[in-house]
Amino acid sequence: MKRRTLLCTPFLLAAPLVAGDYDALARTLRQAWPQCGTVALVCDTAGSKGVIEAITGAMAGMKVIVMDVKGQQDIGKAVATLTGRHPDAVVLVAGDKVAGDGSSAAAFLIQRLGAAKIPTVGTTEQAVKQGAVFAVGPGTGGKVLGNAKAAGVAGVSLPAGALSN
C-alpha cells in the first residue's frame, strides 16, 4: 500500500504544475504585451491534448490558433500559415515530440517566426537559449528569463524584470 501511495504522489503533484506553468506564462505575456490578443501553438495535437487544454485555459480571453504538425515535414507549412495569419505570439509546447523546446523544429520555428516579427515564448530555459523572447515556469526555476536579441529581432519588449540568459 505504501508503494502505491509513493508511485501515485508524483503523478498527483505533477498534474497541477502543467496548468501552473502556463498560467505564469499567460500572466507574464499579458503584462509584457497587453495588446496580445492571439497566440498560436505548433505541436502534435494527438500527443499534446492535455497541454493544449492547459494553455487554452490559461490564455482565456485570447484567441488560440493550434497548428497540428505530425513531423518535421510539416514545420515549413506551419511557418507559412502563421506568417500569413500573424498571431501576436507563438507559445512553445514543452515536451512536444515534434516542436518541443530543444528540438531542431523549435529552433527553425523560432528563427523563421522571429524574422517575420512574430515572437515566440516558452516555459523552459532551453526555449530562451534557442531564441524565444522569454520563458517562465518550473523549467526556469520560476524566474522570467529573457533574450534581448530575440526581442529586438521580433520588435517586442522584454517583460519587466526578465533575467538575460
PDB file of C-alpha atoms in Angstrom:
ATOM      1  CA  MET A   1       0.000   0.000   0.000  1.00  0.00           C
ATOM      2  CA  LYS A   2       2.819   2.427   0.799  1.00  0.00           C
ATOM      3  CA  ARG A   3       4.393   1.819  -2.609  1.00  0.00           C
ATOM      4  CA  ARG A   4       1.151   2.683  -4.364  1.00  0.00           C
ATOM      5  CA  THR A   5       0.991   5.973  -2.462  1.00  0.00           C
ATOM      6  CA  LEU A   6       4.569   6.791  -3.341  1.00  0.00           C
ATOM      7  CA  LEU A   7       4.008   5.961  -7.006  1.00  0.00           C
ATOM      8  CA  CYS A   8       0.770   7.978  -7.238  1.00  0.00           C
ATOM      9  CA  THR A   9       2.022  11.029  -5.359  1.00  0.00           C
ATOM     10  CA  PRO A  10       4.357  12.331  -8.127  1.00  0.00           C
ATOM     11  CA  PHE A  11       1.550  11.932 -10.671  1.00  0.00           C
ATOM     12  CA  LEU A  12      -0.907  13.814  -8.490  1.00  0.00           C
ATOM     13  CA  LEU A  13       1.592  16.572  -7.805  1.00  0.00           C
ATOM     14  CA  ALA A  14       2.634  16.873 -11.458  1.00  0.00           C
ATOM     15  CA  ALA A  15      -0.856  17.392 -12.923  1.00  0.00           C
ATOM     16  CA  PRO A  16      -1.449  20.874 -11.423  1.00  0.00           C
ATOM     17  CA  LEU A  17       2.044  22.022 -12.412  1.00  0.00           C
ATOM     18  CA  VAL A  18       1.210  21.868 -16.112  1.00  0.00           C
ATOM     19  CA  ALA A  19      -1.618  24.363 -15.693  1.00  0.00           C
ATOM     20  CA  GLY A  20       0.537  26.480 -13.379  1.00  0.00           C
ATOM     21  CA  ASP A  21       3.348  26.562 -15.916  1.00  0.00           C
ATOM     22  CA  TYR A  22       1.106  28.143 -18.494  1.00  0.00           C
ATOM     23  CA  ASP A  23      -0.740  30.365 -16.007  1.00  0.00           C
ATOM     24  CA  ALA A  24       2.566  32.069 -15.172  1.00  0.00           C
ATOM     25  CA  LEU A  25       3.371  32.334 -18.875  1.00  0.00           C
ATOM     26  CA  ALA A  26      -0.052  33.838 -19.670  1.00  0.00           C
ATOM     27  CA  ARG A  27       0.226  36.326 -16.814  1.00  0.00           C
ATOM     28  CA  THR A  28       3.697  37.426 -17.942  1.00  0.00           C
ATOM     29  CA  LEU A  29       2.556  37.621 -21.567  1.00  0.00           C
ATOM     30  CA  ARG A  30      -0.392  39.862 -20.660  1.00  0.00           C
ATOM     31  CA  GLN A  31       1.792  42.142 -18.532  1.00  0.00           C
ATOM     32  CA  ALA A  32       4.579  42.455 -21.103  1.00  0.00           C
ATOM     33  CA  TRP A  33       2.362  42.717 -24.192  1.00  0.00           C
ATOM     34  CA  PRO A  34      -1.134  43.868 -23.169  1.00  0.00           C
ATOM     35  CA  GLN A  35      -2.119  44.198 -26.837  1.00  0.00           C
ATOM     36  CA  CYS A  36      -1.617  40.433 -27.350  1.00  0.00           C
ATOM     37  CA  GLY A  37      -4.939  39.004 -28.485  1.00  0.00           C
ATOM     38  CA  THR A  38      -3.942  35.926 -30.482  1.00  0.00           C
ATOM     39  CA  VAL A  39      -1.470  33.187 -29.630  1.00  0.00           C
ATOM     40  CA  ALA A  40      -0.548  30.143 -31.670  1.00  0.00           C
ATOM     41  CA  LEU A  41       0.659  26.673 -30.736  1.00  0.00           C
ATOM     42  CA  VAL A  42       2.624  24.429 -33.080  1.00  0.00           C
ATOM     43  CA  CYS A  43       2.513  20.845 -31.852  1.00  0.00           C
ATOM     44  CA  ASP A  44       1.413  17.285 -32.442  1.00  0.00           C
ATOM     45  CA  THR A  45      -2.164  17.677 -31.215  1.00  0.00           C
ATOM     46  CA  ALA A  46      -2.668  13.972 -30.556  1.00  0.00           C
ATOM     47  CA  GLY A  47       0.306  13.856 -28.192  1.00  0.00           C
ATOM     48  CA  SER A  48      -0.300  17.237 -26.552  1.00  0.00           C
ATOM     49  CA  LYS A  49      -4.058  17.282 -25.845  1.00  0.00           C
ATOM     50  CA  GLY A  50      -3.734  17.949 -22.119  1.00  0.00           C
ATOM     51  CA  VAL A  51      -1.178  20.683 -22.609  1.00  0.00           C
ATOM     52  CA  ILE A  52      -3.290  22.329 -25.321  1.00  0.00           C
ATOM     53  CA  GLU A  53      -6.209  22.408 -22.868  1.00  0.00           C
ATOM     54  CA  ALA A  54      -3.967  23.879 -20.141  1.00  0.00           C
ATOM     55  CA  ILE A  55      -2.662  26.598 -22.465  1.00  0.00           C
ATOM     56  CA  THR A  56      -6.127  27.398 -23.808  1.00  0.00           C
ATOM     57  CA  GLY A  57      -7.429  27.694 -20.246  1.00  0.00           C
ATOM     58  CA  ALA A  58      -4.534  29.920 -19.201  1.00  0.00           C
ATOM     59  CA  MET A  59      -4.999  32.154 -22.251  1.00  0.00           C
ATOM     60  CA  ALA A  60      -8.686  32.866 -21.501  1.00  0.00           C
ATOM     61  CA  GLY A  61      -9.827  35.908 -23.442  1.00  0.00           C
ATOM     62  CA  MET A  62      -7.278  35.346 -26.184  1.00  0.00           C
ATOM     63  CA  LYS A  63      -7.772  33.580 -29.468  1.00  0.00           C
ATOM     64  CA  VAL A  64      -5.669  30.408 -29.625  1.00  0.00           C
ATOM     65  CA  ILE A  65      -4.643  29.011 -33.019  1.00  0.00           C
ATOM     66  CA  VAL A  66      -3.433  25.398 -32.978  1.00  0.00           C
ATOM     67  CA  MET A  67      -1.220  24.203 -35.823  1.00  0.00           C
ATOM     68  CA  ASP A  68      -1.091  20.398 -35.905  1.00  0.00           C
ATOM     69  CA  VAL A  69       2.284  19.018 -37.013  1.00  0.00           C
ATOM     70  CA  LYS A  70       2.886  15.276 -37.229  1.00  0.00           C
ATOM     71  CA  GLY A  71       6.573  15.520 -38.111  1.00  0.00           C
ATOM     72  CA  GLN A  72       9.334  17.863 -39.180  1.00  0.00           C
ATOM     73  CA  GLN A  73       7.989  17.775 -42.725  1.00  0.00           C
ATOM     74  CA  ASP A  74       5.011  19.851 -41.504  1.00  0.00           C
ATOM     75  CA  ILE A  75       7.011  22.659 -39.878  1.00  0.00           C
ATOM     76  CA  GLY A  76       7.550  24.708 -43.058  1.00  0.00           C
ATOM     77  CA  LYS A  77       3.827  24.702 -43.790  1.00  0.00           C
ATOM     78  CA  ALA A  78       3.092  25.772 -40.197  1.00  0.00           C
ATOM     79  CA  VAL A  79       5.540  28.671 -40.515  1.00  0.00           C
ATOM     80  CA  ALA A  80       3.956  29.754 -43.811  1.00  0.00           C
ATOM     81  CA  THR A  81       0.441  29.618 -42.344  1.00  0.00           C
ATOM     82  CA  LEU A  82       1.425  31.521 -39.201  1.00  0.00           C
ATOM     83  CA  THR A  83       3.316  34.135 -41.183  1.00  0.00           C
ATOM     84  CA  GLY A  84       0.101  34.734 -43.137  1.00  0.00           C
ATOM     85  CA  ARG A  85      -2.154  34.800 -40.060  1.00  0.00           C
ATOM     86  CA  HIS A  86       0.390  36.746 -37.968  1.00  0.00           C
ATOM     87  CA  PRO A  87      -0.539  35.836 -34.358  1.00  0.00           C
ATOM     88  CA  ASP A  88       0.743  38.145 -31.624  1.00  0.00           C
ATOM     89  CA  ALA A  89       2.883  35.340 -30.147  1.00  0.00           C
ATOM     90  CA  VAL A  90       3.664  31.643 -30.517  1.00  0.00           C
ATOM     91  CA  VAL A  91       3.816  29.511 -27.375  1.00  0.00           C
ATOM     92  CA  LEU A  92       6.232  26.577 -27.459  1.00  0.00           C
ATOM     93  CA  VAL A  93       4.721  23.388 -26.087  1.00  0.00           C
ATOM     94  CA  ALA A  94       7.395  21.962 -23.799  1.00  0.00           C
ATOM     95  CA  GLY A  95       7.810  18.248 -24.305  1.00  0.00           C
ATOM     96  CA  ASP A  96       6.037  18.126 -27.669  1.00  0.00           C
ATOM     97  CA  LYS A  97       7.552  15.280 -29.712  1.00  0.00           C
ATOM     98  CA  VAL A  98       7.765  17.373 -32.907  1.00  0.00           C
ATOM     99  CA  ALA A  99       8.347  21.017 -31.977  1.00  0.00           C
ATOM    100  CA  GLY A 100       9.130  20.954 -28.256  1.00  0.00           C
ATOM    101  CA  ASP A 101      11.841  23.044 -26.640  1.00  0.00           C
ATOM    102  CA  GLY A 102      15.310  21.941 -27.693  1.00  0.00           C
ATOM    103  CA  SER A 103      14.223  20.322 -30.942  1.00  0.00           C
ATOM    104  CA  SER A 104      15.534  21.380 -34.330  1.00  0.00           C
ATOM    105  CA  ALA A 105      11.932  22.081 -35.365  1.00  0.00           C
ATOM    106  CA  ALA A 106      11.569  24.558 -32.471  1.00  0.00           C
ATOM    107  CA  ALA A 107      14.807  26.273 -33.499  1.00  0.00           C
ATOM    108  CA  PHE A 108      13.535  26.560 -37.085  1.00  0.00           C
ATOM    109  CA  LEU A 109      10.166  27.945 -35.889  1.00  0.00           C
ATOM    110  CA  ILE A 110      11.762  30.477 -33.570  1.00  0.00           C
ATOM    111  CA  GLN A 111      14.157  31.735 -36.226  1.00  0.00           C
ATOM    112  CA  ARG A 112      11.628  31.999 -39.065  1.00  0.00           C
ATOM    113  CA  LEU A 113       8.847  33.484 -36.954  1.00  0.00           C
ATOM    114  CA  GLY A 114      11.190  36.000 -35.310  1.00  0.00           C
ATOM    115  CA  ALA A 115      12.255  37.202 -38.757  1.00  0.00           C
ATOM    116  CA  ALA A 116       8.542  37.672 -39.551  1.00  0.00           C
ATOM    117  CA  LYS A 117       8.178  39.756 -36.340  1.00  0.00           C
ATOM    118  CA  ILE A 118       6.207  37.019 -34.546  1.00  0.00           C
ATOM    119  CA  PRO A 119       7.732  36.449 -31.086  1.00  0.00           C
ATOM    120  CA  THR A 120       7.990  33.015 -29.535  1.00  0.00           C
ATOM    121  CA  VAL A 121       7.682  32.335 -25.789  1.00  0.00           C
ATOM    122  CA  GLY A 122       8.109  29.206 -23.682  1.00  0.00           C
ATOM    123  CA  THR A 123       8.358  27.675 -20.243  1.00  0.00           C
ATOM    124  CA  THR A 124      11.953  26.410 -20.190  1.00  0.00           C
ATOM    125  CA  GLU A 125      15.443  27.840 -20.196  1.00  0.00           C
ATOM    126  CA  GLN A 126      16.106  25.822 -23.359  1.00  0.00           C
ATOM    127  CA  ALA A 127      13.449  27.850 -25.213  1.00  0.00           C
ATOM    128  CA  VAL A 128      15.266  31.110 -24.426  1.00  0.00           C
ATOM    129  CA  LYS A 129      18.625  29.605 -25.404  1.00  0.00           C
ATOM    130  CA  GLN A 130      17.079  28.677 -28.761  1.00  0.00           C
ATOM    131  CA  GLY A 131      15.856  32.230 -29.308  1.00  0.00           C
ATOM    132  CA  ALA A 132      12.448  32.545 -27.647  1.00  0.00           C
ATOM    133  CA  VAL A 133      11.872  36.089 -26.373  1.00  0.00           C
ATOM    134  CA  PHE A 134      11.089  34.936 -22.858  1.00  0.00           C
ATOM    135  CA  ALA A 135      10.242  31.880 -20.775  1.00  0.00           C
ATOM    136  CA  VAL A 136       8.782  31.386 -17.320  1.00  0.00           C
ATOM    137  CA  GLY A 137       7.779  28.286 -15.377  1.00  0.00           C
ATOM    138  CA  PRO A 138       9.307  25.457 -13.365  1.00  0.00           C
ATOM    139  CA  GLY A 139      11.722  24.897 -16.275  1.00  0.00           C
ATOM    140  CA  THR A 140      13.198  28.324 -15.454  1.00  0.00           C
ATOM    141  CA  GLY A 141      13.109  27.886 -11.695  1.00  0.00           C
ATOM    142  CA  GLY A 142      10.100  30.208 -11.604  1.00  0.00           C
ATOM    143  CA  LYS A 143      12.163  33.126 -12.937  1.00  0.00           C
ATOM    144  CA  VAL A 144      11.348  35.090 -16.062  1.00  0.00           C
ATOM    145  CA  LEU A 145      14.246  34.589 -18.455  1.00  0.00           C
ATOM    146  CA  GLY A 146      14.585  36.852 -21.454  1.00  0.00           C
ATOM    147  CA  ASN A 147      16.507  37.074 -24.700  1.00  0.00           C
ATOM    148  CA  ALA A 148      17.092  40.741 -25.602  1.00  0.00           C
ATOM    149  CA  LYS A 149      18.429  39.917 -29.058  1.00  0.00           C
ATOM    150  CA  ALA A 150      15.318  37.871 -29.921  1.00  0.00           C
ATOM    151  CA  ALA A 151      13.084  40.652 -28.588  1.00  0.00           C
ATOM    152  CA  GLY A 152      14.886  43.154 -30.816  1.00  0.00           C
ATOM    153  CA  VAL A 153      14.531  40.952 -33.896  1.00  0.00           C
ATOM    154  CA  ALA A 154      10.812  40.375 -33.242  1.00  0.00           C
ATOM    155  CA  GLY A 155      10.242  44.044 -32.395  1.00  0.00           C
ATOM    156  CA  VAL A 156       8.860  43.495 -28.898  1.00  0.00           C
ATOM    157  CA  SER A 157       9.932  44.425 -25.379  1.00  0.00           C
ATOM    158  CA  LEU A 158      11.142  42.041 -22.701  1.00  0.00           C
ATOM    159  CA  PRO A 159       8.939  41.531 -19.637  1.00  0.00           C
ATOM    160  CA  ALA A 160       9.853  43.796 -16.713  1.00  0.00           C
ATOM    161  CA  GLY A 161      12.493  42.161 -14.538  1.00  0.00           C
ATOM    162  CA  ALA A 162      13.424  39.462 -17.072  1.00  0.00           C
ATOM    163  CA  LEU A 163      16.851  37.999 -16.461  1.00  0.00           C
ATOM    164  CA  SER A 164      19.079  37.874 -19.516  1.00  0.00           C
ATOM    165  CA  ASN A 165      20.097  34.387 -20.474  1.00  0.00           C
TER     166      ASN A 165
END
